[in-house]
Amino acid sequence: MVTLEKVRQDMKELLSVDKGLHFVDVHADTIDEALADAAVQLDTKVSNLQYEIIERGSDGFMGLGKKHWKLKIYQDPNTVKKVTKLASDGLFDNEDEEDLIINQNRDGMFFVRRFKSDICLKVLLPLGDGAEIELRDVLDEVKRDDTIDYDEGLIKKYIKQGTDKEYLIIGQYKHVSAGDVVIGIEVSKDEMKGSIVVSPPTGSGSEASAEMIKRALMAQGVVEACYNEEKIIEFVDRPTYNIPYEVASAILPVDGHDAYISYNFETDPKKLKAKVSETGQINYKELNQIQNVIADQPLAQKIPAERGKGGKTLFGRYLEAKNGKDIQIQLGANVKLDRDGVTIKAEIDGEVMLVNGKVTVEPIKYLDAVNVKTGDIKFVGTVVIKGSVEEGYKVEATNIEVNGIVDKSRLEATGNIIVRQGIFGKGEGYIKAGKSLWAKFINDTTVEVEENVIVFDSIVNSNVTAMKNIIVKGKKAQIIGGHLLATEEICAKKIGSPGGGTETILEVGIDPRAKKRLEELQTMQAKSTKEYENCDLDIQTLEQQKKLRKKLPQEKEEKLKTLKVRCEQISKELEDMTKEINSIQAHLRELKAVGKVKVENSVYAGVKVYVRDVLDEVKIDTPGVTFYYEKSFSKRGPYEPPSLDLEEPDGYTAD
């Protein structure tokens, strides 16, 4: 039965292994080359490695568009765990690493060797449940007829502590040099491999030490850089006589990598993935199919070709390496080369992509529609939608052009918005533009724009705020229901509905944003004033009790202090609110825009018109009229045509 405690323990062990993992990011022409490079960096074997493909490589076409493989490479967690247990015990003196890793429980090991006239000992301590080294086993090898003396105390110390992979002197023996090993050197014809052939010692001759092997190699002209230290130590520990044993190899040349382009964005659109929550759920509205960039953002870098690293034969002869091939940087539209000559940067805001092997930034995003296939859209350029924006989706961009219908959704642009058909907000739609909005009709929607709202049919039951004008024109050109605010003019053919069944409120001559803020502040001021009065009353009550009793209970004393602090805070807040209210009111009084409401055909009874906060409620249906402000009163005059005549724009281009 798997218990919760067992699961916790297993998770702790996995976490411990994960912390021990080391990653390297490698670029190479092939996966094999990348693994070979990582094996050197991680100091392990290729067979111990695992990897993740970050970016697939490509040979390109005739050298153009060539891409290197980009891999994240790490050591197999299982081998990391095993190596951690063995690393401090000196077991990795040779390349037989895999076999040693498997043996997590290993008996203690010792080697007794006779070098010159010295008896030397090397001790590797036991691992896991491995058996300890017995003193008598060591002494059996130390004691020989030619042994002169040895230090038993030193031997005991080394058996207990180990010798740190070194051969240490523990005694002397009667050395007869005539019986020393004879070391011969064999070098391949191409000078790439070097082996020793060692005859066994006879009588009381010396065995082969690492120093003796190196001297023999040096005497034959083998350069020191080619010595294989691990092989030499391996031979000393476990000598094989009269058989060639490779201990040196040439330093192979390493060809330089070709130059390539490293991209800071995903070049394969198929790899763009939807946003995933912490619980693993996919948000299908955030499909992340657009890679936005801003002007001067680095998009890619040319990684220069590498010079090859020459090698050496055993005798020091130079082995030439190939240098990597250079490539030319190909620039697409709306990008530039930085001063360093290797970094590609965006010239404009837009979507970065790879087009025919060239980094390109597109300022316009064309979509068939906004729906489940696209998810929400967020783009730093212009979005042109051939069809409609379906219910529940959001579009954020610099400019937005919709050739179809905008359903109950959210559109936000720092520039203009064009909706060629119309907007069905269904009470929850929201449109916000940093400049102007053009639409065929607006129905049940909240609209906020910094400049003008131009509608070619009708505005019905909507809350529309424009910092300049609201103009409705066309055959119907009517406003029915809702609350419309404009700083300069509101113009239409018909306003309101026969019988006054739907409340229609128009406000002009004011700063809508300032007015909205003023209303918020006045609401907050009333609420804070009431809280201050209640707080002050509580303070007076507690102070009266304190005066009568001379002392309040601890709880009430703390409450009194808290009330005083809160009163001071409210007083400061009210002071700040009053200053802001006075400032906004002064701004509204000094507003240069007088403001007019212009109705070409009829304004129906029940419509409320505010001109600079002065109400003029229409009591009876009135034909062709202009509402304006004069000498602190709202007045009516003959119909005047709109001061502003804005035609629907043709649409957006790359400019």
XYZ file of C-alpha atoms in Angstrom:
655
model
C 0.000 0.000 0.000
C 1.359 3.400 -1.019
C 1.007 5.806 1.888
C 1.038 9.608 1.800
C 4.306 9.571 3.730
C 5.851 7.317 1.065
C 4.738 9.709 -1.671
C 6.230 12.643 0.238
C 9.525 10.819 0.662
C 9.666 9.946 -3.035
C 8.925 13.574 -3.948
C 11.729 14.768 -1.663
C 14.163 12.391 -3.337
C 13.098 13.551 -6.793
C 13.480 17.190 -5.727
C 16.951 16.444 -4.394
C 17.956 14.909 -7.731
C 16.446 17.814 -9.682
C 18.489 20.288 -7.655
C 21.601 18.391 -8.672
C 20.853 18.638 -12.384
C 22.977 20.943 -14.478
C 21.756 22.203 -17.836
C 23.674 23.533 -20.786
C 22.249 25.174 -23.900
C 24.124 24.004 -26.974
C 23.989 25.119 -30.627
C 25.373 22.673 -33.208
C 24.938 21.453 -36.776
C 23.603 18.075 -35.596
C 22.196 16.532 -32.415
C 25.237 14.223 -32.164
C 27.613 17.187 -32.226
C 25.548 18.957 -29.575
C 25.610 15.902 -27.298
C 29.366 15.500 -27.755
C 29.876 19.160 -26.825
C 27.595 18.852 -23.778
C 29.391 15.686 -22.618
C 32.597 17.738 -22.370
C 30.894 20.621 -20.555
C 29.086 18.328 -18.098
C 32.101 16.034 -17.686
C 30.215 12.834 -18.386
C 29.474 10.351 -21.173
C 27.061 10.935 -24.040
C 25.137 7.839 -22.943
C 24.380 9.563 -19.613
C 22.722 12.569 -21.275
C 19.140 13.511 -21.970
C 17.983 16.512 -23.961
C 15.092 18.729 -24.984
C 14.886 20.259 -28.460
C 14.448 24.022 -28.112
C 14.772 24.784 -31.805
C 15.082 22.339 -34.686
C 17.943 22.758 -37.098
C 17.751 23.030 -40.845
C 20.318 22.780 -43.657
C 18.553 25.621 -45.472
C 18.701 26.052 -49.219
C 22.157 26.295 -50.748
C 23.500 27.542 -47.444
C 20.845 30.244 -47.015
C 18.536 30.102 -44.030
C 20.653 27.438 -42.359
C 19.668 26.923 -38.736
C 21.561 25.167 -36.003
C 19.958 22.730 -33.629
C 19.372 24.343 -30.250
C 19.190 21.830 -27.390
C 18.856 22.002 -23.623
C 21.015 19.097 -22.444
C 21.269 17.632 -18.964
C 22.539 14.481 -17.320
C 20.151 11.567 -16.784
C 18.778 12.037 -13.213
C 19.468 8.382 -12.445
C 23.166 8.693 -13.220
C 23.370 12.011 -11.345
C 22.018 10.285 -8.243
C 24.532 7.465 -8.543
C 27.489 9.680 -9.356
C 26.742 11.846 -6.312
C 27.198 8.832 -4.069
C 30.441 7.752 -5.755
C 32.192 10.965 -6.666
C 33.982 11.516 -3.370
C 35.394 8.004 -3.295
C 37.827 8.178 -6.167
C 36.168 5.645 -8.445
C 36.305 7.679 -11.621
C 39.966 7.291 -12.450
C 39.089 5.481 -15.669
C 36.446 5.411 -18.356
C 34.687 2.338 -17.008
C 32.259 4.708 -15.322
C 29.004 2.950 -16.139
C 29.995 -0.326 -14.497
C 31.142 1.485 -11.361
C 27.974 3.570 -11.133
C 25.867 0.424 -11.055
C 27.841 -0.946 -8.123
C 26.522 1.357 -5.440
C 27.613 -1.106 -2.757
C 31.304 -1.834 -3.254
C 33.901 -3.396 -1.029
C 36.954 -1.423 -0.041
C 39.865 -1.736 -2.473
C 43.630 -1.444 -2.065
C 46.682 -1.649 -4.310
C 50.229 -2.402 -3.102
C 52.948 -1.417 -5.558
C 56.749 -1.297 -5.420
C 58.261 1.731 -7.096
C 62.070 2.034 -6.981
C 62.892 1.031 -3.401
C 59.554 2.188 -1.908
C 56.530 0.083 -0.990
C 53.435 2.194 -1.815
C 49.769 1.806 -0.904
C 46.613 3.182 -2.539
C 43.290 2.742 -0.690
C 39.755 3.276 -2.000
C 37.234 3.231 0.837
C 34.160 0.955 0.682
C 30.810 2.264 -0.600
C 27.368 1.681 0.854
C 27.266 -1.717 2.528
C 30.628 -2.748 1.060
C 33.098 -4.641 3.261
C 35.943 -2.872 5.031
C 39.537 -3.614 4.056
C 41.207 -6.098 6.400
C 44.638 -5.170 7.737
C 45.896 -8.719 7.341
C 45.058 -8.704 3.614
C 47.204 -5.629 3.112
C 50.045 -7.033 5.241
C 49.999 -10.273 3.248
C 50.937 -8.283 0.152
C 53.364 -5.987 1.943
C 55.333 -8.803 3.567
C 57.761 -10.425 1.177
C 61.205 -11.867 1.474
C 62.667 -8.635 0.089
C 60.667 -6.355 2.405
C 63.015 -4.324 4.618
C 60.481 -2.508 6.820
C 56.968 -1.025 6.840
C 54.863 1.242 9.095
C 51.866 -0.756 10.322
C 50.354 2.309 12.057
C 50.473 4.245 8.816
C 48.839 1.334 6.997
C 45.998 1.288 9.552
C 45.535 5.038 9.129
C 45.279 4.779 5.337
C 42.859 1.835 5.562
C 40.612 4.010 7.719
C 40.965 7.345 5.900
C 41.883 6.386 2.335
C 44.758 7.835 0.331
C 42.866 10.297 -1.862
C 43.582 8.275 -5.026
C 47.350 8.579 -4.498
C 50.067 6.009 -3.909
C 51.674 6.789 -0.545
C 54.893 5.294 0.858
C 54.408 2.823 3.727
C 57.795 1.059 3.701
C 60.925 -0.030 1.809
C 62.101 -3.185 0.132
C 65.413 -4.452 -1.240
C 65.316 -3.137 -4.798
C 67.165 -4.955 -7.592
C 67.160 -2.671 -10.638
C 67.994 -5.524 -13.021
C 64.474 -6.856 -12.472
C 62.661 -3.567 -13.222
C 59.861 -3.507 -15.748
C 60.822 -2.569 -19.295
C 58.503 -0.046 -20.957
C 58.317 0.056 -24.731
C 56.463 2.696 -26.751
C 54.448 1.997 -29.915
C 53.142 4.886 -32.016
C 50.744 4.407 -34.936
C 51.969 5.442 -38.402
C 49.605 8.410 -38.464
C 50.876 9.493 -35.031
C 47.322 9.417 -33.656
C 47.606 6.617 -31.076
C 50.342 5.727 -28.603
C 50.579 2.534 -26.563
C 52.956 1.069 -24.027
C 54.129 -2.542 -23.977
C 55.412 -3.396 -20.502
C 57.300 -6.497 -19.542
C 56.599 -7.741 -16.000
C 59.125 -7.116 -13.196
C 61.276 -10.036 -12.122
C 62.678 -10.806 -8.693
C 62.789 -7.622 -6.687
C 62.412 -5.285 -9.648
C 60.316 -2.122 -9.652
C 56.809 -2.021 -11.081
C 55.687 0.638 -13.566
C 54.704 3.912 -11.927
C 52.873 6.792 -13.610
C 56.106 8.812 -13.592
C 58.032 5.985 -15.305
C 55.395 5.703 -18.052
C 55.420 9.464 -18.668
C 59.232 9.522 -18.858
C 59.162 6.722 -21.384
C 56.620 8.622 -23.515
C 58.640 11.815 -23.264
C 61.818 9.982 -24.273
C 60.112 8.916 -27.489
C 59.028 12.490 -28.271
C 55.349 12.157 -27.356
C 54.099 15.620 -26.321
C 52.699 15.880 -22.805
C 49.347 17.317 -23.942
C 48.553 13.944 -25.547
C 49.003 11.874 -22.383
C 45.861 10.143 -21.161
C 46.221 10.494 -17.386
C 43.271 8.226 -16.634
C 44.638 5.422 -18.802
C 48.066 5.717 -17.229
C 46.619 5.495 -13.697
C 44.420 2.607 -14.784
C 47.462 0.694 -16.004
C 49.380 1.341 -12.790
C 46.470 -0.017 -10.741
C 45.804 -3.025 -12.965
C 48.821 -3.642 -15.214
C 48.538 -5.906 -18.250
C 51.952 -7.110 -19.343
C 53.315 -7.810 -22.802
C 50.144 -6.461 -24.470
C 49.909 -2.995 -26.109
C 47.998 -0.647 -23.814
C 46.906 2.732 -25.173
C 47.939 5.624 -22.942
C 48.199 8.550 -25.391
C 46.132 9.936 -28.242
C 46.407 12.856 -30.602
C 44.474 16.044 -29.954
C 41.902 15.994 -32.728
C 41.119 19.199 -34.606
C 37.691 20.744 -34.017
C 36.042 22.371 -37.008
C 34.449 25.741 -36.354
C 30.664 26.100 -36.469
C 29.189 27.932 -39.432
C 27.635 31.317 -38.798
C 23.904 31.223 -38.148
C 21.009 33.427 -37.094
C 19.734 33.051 -33.535
C 16.132 34.232 -33.328
C 14.555 35.868 -30.285
C 11.087 34.737 -31.369
C 9.408 31.521 -32.410
C 10.017 31.082 -36.127
C 7.540 28.223 -36.512
C 3.937 29.491 -36.068
C 2.791 25.920 -35.354
C 4.752 25.971 -32.108
C 2.935 28.989 -30.658
C 0.936 27.615 -27.761
C -2.109 28.713 -25.784
C -1.662 29.999 -22.255
C -1.823 27.265 -19.623
C -2.894 27.997 -16.043
C -1.072 26.750 -12.946
C -3.630 23.935 -12.711
C -2.811 22.828 -16.256
C -5.980 24.174 -17.874
C -5.667 25.694 -21.342
C -7.110 29.175 -21.844
C -8.525 28.984 -25.361
C -9.061 32.741 -25.425
C -5.323 33.343 -24.985
C -3.924 31.350 -27.888
C -0.802 33.577 -28.140
C -0.712 33.375 -31.927
C 0.694 36.890 -32.338
C 4.279 37.751 -31.417
C 4.242 41.496 -30.723
C 7.394 43.593 -30.893
C 8.056 47.295 -30.481
C 10.380 49.616 -32.371
C 14.097 49.066 -31.619
C 13.442 45.680 -30.009
C 16.198 43.140 -30.848
C 14.694 40.340 -32.946
C 17.640 38.181 -33.928
C 21.422 38.035 -33.809
C 23.944 36.672 -36.235
C 26.226 34.269 -34.395
C 29.576 34.629 -36.164
C 31.334 31.672 -37.693
C 33.862 30.080 -35.369
C 37.481 29.505 -36.197
C 38.459 25.877 -36.067
C 40.720 24.663 -33.264
C 43.775 22.905 -34.615
C 44.960 19.611 -33.169
C 48.292 17.878 -32.558
C 49.676 14.463 -33.335
C 51.557 12.591 -30.630
C 54.784 14.138 -31.919
C 53.352 17.656 -31.996
C 52.605 17.879 -35.711
C 49.820 20.422 -36.343
C 46.445 19.072 -37.482
C 44.483 21.692 -39.372
C 40.803 22.384 -38.628
C 38.201 23.909 -40.917
C 36.886 27.361 -40.124
C 33.122 27.875 -40.073
C 31.475 29.458 -43.105
C 30.087 32.979 -42.929
C 26.578 33.992 -44.062
C 25.009 37.257 -45.152
C 22.230 38.757 -43.034
C 18.997 38.996 -45.033
C 16.624 41.740 -43.857
C 12.877 41.714 -44.419
C 10.419 44.599 -44.249
C 10.422 47.090 -41.360
C 13.620 45.850 -39.716
C 17.121 47.297 -39.509
C 20.637 46.255 -38.628
C 22.028 47.638 -35.391
C 25.355 49.430 -35.171
C 27.087 46.232 -34.126
C 26.348 44.801 -37.572
C 24.954 41.530 -36.236
C 21.729 42.421 -34.381
C 18.441 42.730 -36.271
C 16.037 45.239 -34.693
C 12.456 46.268 -35.373
C 11.939 49.622 -37.063
C 8.267 49.815 -36.076
C 5.739 48.245 -33.731
C 4.043 45.145 -35.114
C 4.137 41.368 -35.485
C 7.501 39.702 -36.011
C 7.705 36.676 -38.306
C 10.058 34.850 -40.630
C 9.077 35.408 -44.270
C 11.129 33.544 -46.900
C 13.967 33.247 -44.439
C 13.971 36.981 -43.626
C 13.028 38.601 -40.313
C 10.026 40.824 -40.999
C 7.778 43.075 -38.905
C 4.212 43.487 -40.136
C 2.307 46.557 -38.855
C -1.096 45.152 -39.892
C -2.651 41.879 -38.751
C -5.313 40.512 -41.096
C -7.884 38.128 -39.621
C -10.910 36.427 -41.132
C -12.776 36.830 -37.823
C -12.229 36.867 -34.074
C -13.593 33.674 -32.601
C -12.566 30.392 -31.017
C -9.921 29.861 -33.718
C -8.094 33.087 -32.899
C -8.912 33.654 -29.231
C -8.491 37.155 -27.841
C -6.316 39.456 -29.950
C -3.617 41.722 -28.555
C -1.547 43.506 -31.181
C 0.693 46.584 -31.120
C -0.219 47.488 -34.714
C -3.438 47.689 -36.714
C -5.887 44.766 -36.760
C -8.079 44.364 -39.847
C -10.898 41.825 -39.403
C -12.615 40.710 -42.610
C -15.576 39.215 -40.778
C -17.065 39.730 -37.317
C -15.966 39.777 -33.682
C -17.948 37.058 -31.976
C -19.479 37.281 -28.507
C -17.143 37.126 -25.518
C -13.848 38.007 -27.220
C -11.492 40.930 -26.768
C -9.423 42.870 -29.306
C -6.659 45.262 -28.227
C -4.611 47.088 -30.868
C -3.355 50.445 -32.091
C -6.157 50.673 -34.675
C -9.038 48.252 -35.272
C -11.067 47.793 -38.444
C -14.008 45.350 -38.463
C -15.831 44.735 -41.731
C -18.570 42.694 -40.066
C -20.569 42.891 -36.840
C -19.127 43.417 -33.357
C -21.106 41.230 -30.985
C -21.079 41.458 -27.163
C -17.327 41.888 -26.892
C -14.599 44.333 -25.910
C -12.616 46.503 -28.347
C -9.815 48.785 -27.156
C -7.556 50.848 -29.428
C -5.040 53.588 -28.759
C -5.997 55.031 -32.156
C -9.156 54.712 -34.281
C -11.837 52.014 -34.466
C -13.935 51.345 -37.588
C -16.933 48.997 -37.474
C -18.428 48.910 -40.963
C -21.591 47.015 -39.996
C -22.499 47.761 -36.390
C -22.168 46.980 -32.709
C -24.549 44.730 -30.747
C -23.358 45.181 -27.158
C -26.296 43.382 -25.506
C -25.773 45.509 -22.418
C -22.192 44.330 -21.810
C -20.275 45.401 -24.920
C -17.472 47.937 -24.405
C -15.651 50.073 -26.981
C -12.739 52.359 -26.132
C -10.721 54.434 -28.623
C -7.783 56.764 -28.121
C -8.985 58.728 -31.136
C -12.324 58.263 -32.962
C -14.967 55.604 -33.608
C -16.864 55.056 -36.880
C -19.777 52.598 -36.901
C -22.977 51.909 -38.818
C -24.950 51.650 -35.572
C -24.365 51.277 -31.822
C -26.823 49.191 -29.831
C -26.767 48.548 -26.055
C -23.058 49.349 -25.714
C -20.766 51.475 -23.565
C -18.480 53.666 -25.675
C -15.606 55.907 -24.568
C -13.512 57.837 -27.108
C -10.977 60.654 -26.874
C -12.174 62.428 -30.033
C -15.310 61.797 -32.114
C -18.060 59.202 -32.504
C -19.469 59.094 -36.048
C -22.471 56.802 -36.649
C -24.244 56.261 -39.991
C -27.545 54.902 -38.756
C -28.493 54.992 -35.064
C -27.405 54.930 -31.440
C -29.831 52.913 -29.295
C -29.828 52.457 -25.499
C -26.091 53.100 -25.208
C -23.823 55.091 -22.916
C -21.539 57.085 -25.213
C -18.831 59.482 -24.080
C -16.798 61.584 -26.554
C -14.246 64.233 -25.688
C -15.237 66.120 -28.873
C -18.336 65.305 -30.954
C -21.060 62.680 -31.379
C -22.462 62.830 -34.904
C -25.230 60.566 -36.214
C -26.032 60.924 -39.909
C -27.604 58.941 -42.720
C -31.214 58.072 -43.558
C -32.302 57.333 -39.987
C -29.636 59.223 -38.019
C -31.487 58.769 -34.733
C -30.605 58.532 -31.058
C -33.009 56.483 -28.955
C -32.446 55.993 -25.238
C -29.193 55.973 -23.321
C -26.870 58.636 -21.951
C -24.629 60.572 -24.346
C -21.934 63.047 -23.292
C -19.828 65.226 -25.632
C -17.635 68.243 -25.034
C -18.583 70.030 -28.270
C -21.630 68.820 -30.233
C -24.214 66.044 -30.445
C -25.921 65.968 -33.859
C -28.723 63.745 -35.254
C -31.911 63.826 -37.325
C -34.112 62.404 -34.552
C -33.552 62.190 -30.807
C -35.762 60.277 -28.402
C -38.819 58.159 -29.225
C -42.498 58.999 -29.836
C -44.342 58.846 -26.528
C -41.089 59.156 -24.542
C -41.044 55.523 -23.557
C -37.232 55.351 -23.392
C -35.208 57.812 -21.295
C -32.740 59.730 -23.427
C -30.197 62.047 -21.777
C -27.749 64.261 -23.702
C -24.996 66.380 -22.175
C -22.757 68.849 -24.005
C -20.413 71.691 -23.147
C -18.694 69.746 -20.422
C -15.567 67.623 -20.068
C -17.113 64.144 -19.728
C -14.130 62.679 -17.965
C -13.883 65.584 -15.533
C -17.637 65.442 -14.923
C -17.476 61.723 -14.203
C -14.595 62.254 -11.805
C -16.489 65.114 -10.151
C -19.495 62.862 -9.554
C -17.263 60.157 -8.078
C -15.584 62.675 -5.764
C -18.876 64.149 -4.621
C -20.185 60.663 -3.776
C -16.962 59.863 -1.890
C -17.124 63.245 -0.126
C -20.658 62.634 1.118
C -19.739 59.173 2.377
C -16.562 60.389 4.111
C -18.356 63.354 5.667
C -20.929 61.029 7.216
C -18.187 58.732 8.511
C -16.331 61.739 9.974
C -19.463 62.951 11.782
C -20.104 59.497 13.287
C -16.459 59.160 14.263
C -16.404 62.605 15.876
C -19.606 61.816 17.813
C -18.053 58.587 19.153
C -14.943 60.489 20.236
C -17.019 63.080 22.121
C -18.981 60.301 23.881
C -15.816 58.476 25.003
C -14.095 61.683 26.132
C -17.178 62.607 28.171
C -17.063 59.179 29.841
C -13.350 59.631 30.537
C -13.980 63.043 32.079
C -16.613 61.612 34.430
C -14.706 58.419 35.357
C -11.212 59.944 35.111
C -10.095 56.718 33.429
C -11.431 54.490 30.677
C -11.113 50.704 30.474
C -8.165 49.573 28.349
C -10.421 48.409 25.502
C -12.237 51.776 25.274
C -8.961 53.694 25.596
C -7.589 51.825 22.568
C -10.810 52.485 20.680
C -10.545 56.217 21.451
C -7.004 56.335 20.047
C -8.098 54.463 16.934
C -11.038 56.813 16.379
C -8.805 59.895 16.675
C -6.342 58.488 14.140
C -9.170 57.647 11.759
C -10.694 61.107 12.178
C -7.393 62.702 11.224
C -7.167 60.466 8.142
C -10.723 61.323 7.047
C -10.078 65.015 7.610
C -7.011 64.880 5.353
C -8.927 62.874 2.712
C -11.794 65.395 2.767
C -9.330 68.246 2.407
C -7.736 66.613 -0.659
C -11.154 65.827 -2.160
C -12.321 69.407 -1.679
C -9.229 70.737 -3.472
C -9.759 68.380 -6.420
C -13.504 69.164 -6.583
C -12.801 72.915 -6.636
C -10.181 72.409 -9.347
C -12.556 70.381 -11.551
C -15.400 72.827 -11.062
C -13.130 75.725 -12.047
C -12.034 73.751 -15.131
C -15.655 73.113 -16.122
C -16.573 76.797 -15.649
C -13.680 77.952 -17.816
C -14.311 75.388 -20.553
C -14.137 77.190 -23.893
C -16.387 74.744 -25.720
C -19.915 76.108 -25.340
C -21.539 72.896 -26.537
C -24.586 72.387 -28.744
C -27.187 69.708 -29.455
C -28.393 69.900 -33.076
C -31.533 68.047 -34.194
C -32.423 68.228 -37.887
C -35.931 66.690 -37.817
C -37.493 66.044 -34.405
C -36.602 65.854 -30.741
C -39.337 63.996 -28.881
C -40.935 64.836 -25.561
C -39.149 63.404 -22.536
C -35.605 63.983 -23.834
C -33.341 65.687 -21.302
C -30.686 68.031 -22.667
C -27.932 69.421 -20.430
C -25.915 72.303 -21.856
C -23.071 73.121 -19.494
C -25.003 71.427 -16.663
C -28.141 73.512 -17.331
C -31.139 71.233 -17.929
C -33.598 71.779 -20.742
C -36.246 69.028 -20.599
C -38.294 68.716 -23.795
C -42.001 68.798 -22.908
C -43.470 68.498 -26.403
C -42.145 67.140 -29.688
C -40.018 69.849 -31.285
C -38.925 70.035 -34.956
C -35.521 71.233 -36.242
C -33.831 72.799 -33.242
C -30.424 73.658 -31.784
C -29.883 73.655 -28.021
C -27.129 76.035 -26.892
C -25.864 77.965 -23.843
C -26.119 81.708 -23.371
C -25.813 83.861 -20.274
C -26.143 80.983 -17.823
C -29.250 79.630 -19.552
C -29.950 76.794 -21.963
C -31.639 78.200 -25.061
C -33.133 76.914 -28.300
C -32.609 78.202 -31.802
C -33.079 77.152 -35.434
C -31.376 73.956 -36.578
C -27.711 74.336 -37.498
C -25.773 71.727 -39.515
C -22.887 69.935 -37.765
C -19.693 71.975 -37.522
C -17.660 68.841 -38.192
C -18.064 66.717 -41.323
C -16.119 63.477 -40.969
C -16.498 60.862 -43.676
C -15.872 57.196 -43.020
C -12.176 56.403 -43.700
C -11.338 54.051 -46.567
C -9.456 51.740 -44.235
C -5.915 51.063 -43.143
C -2.803 50.341 -45.130
C 0.775 49.655 -44.145
C 1.193 53.411 -43.718
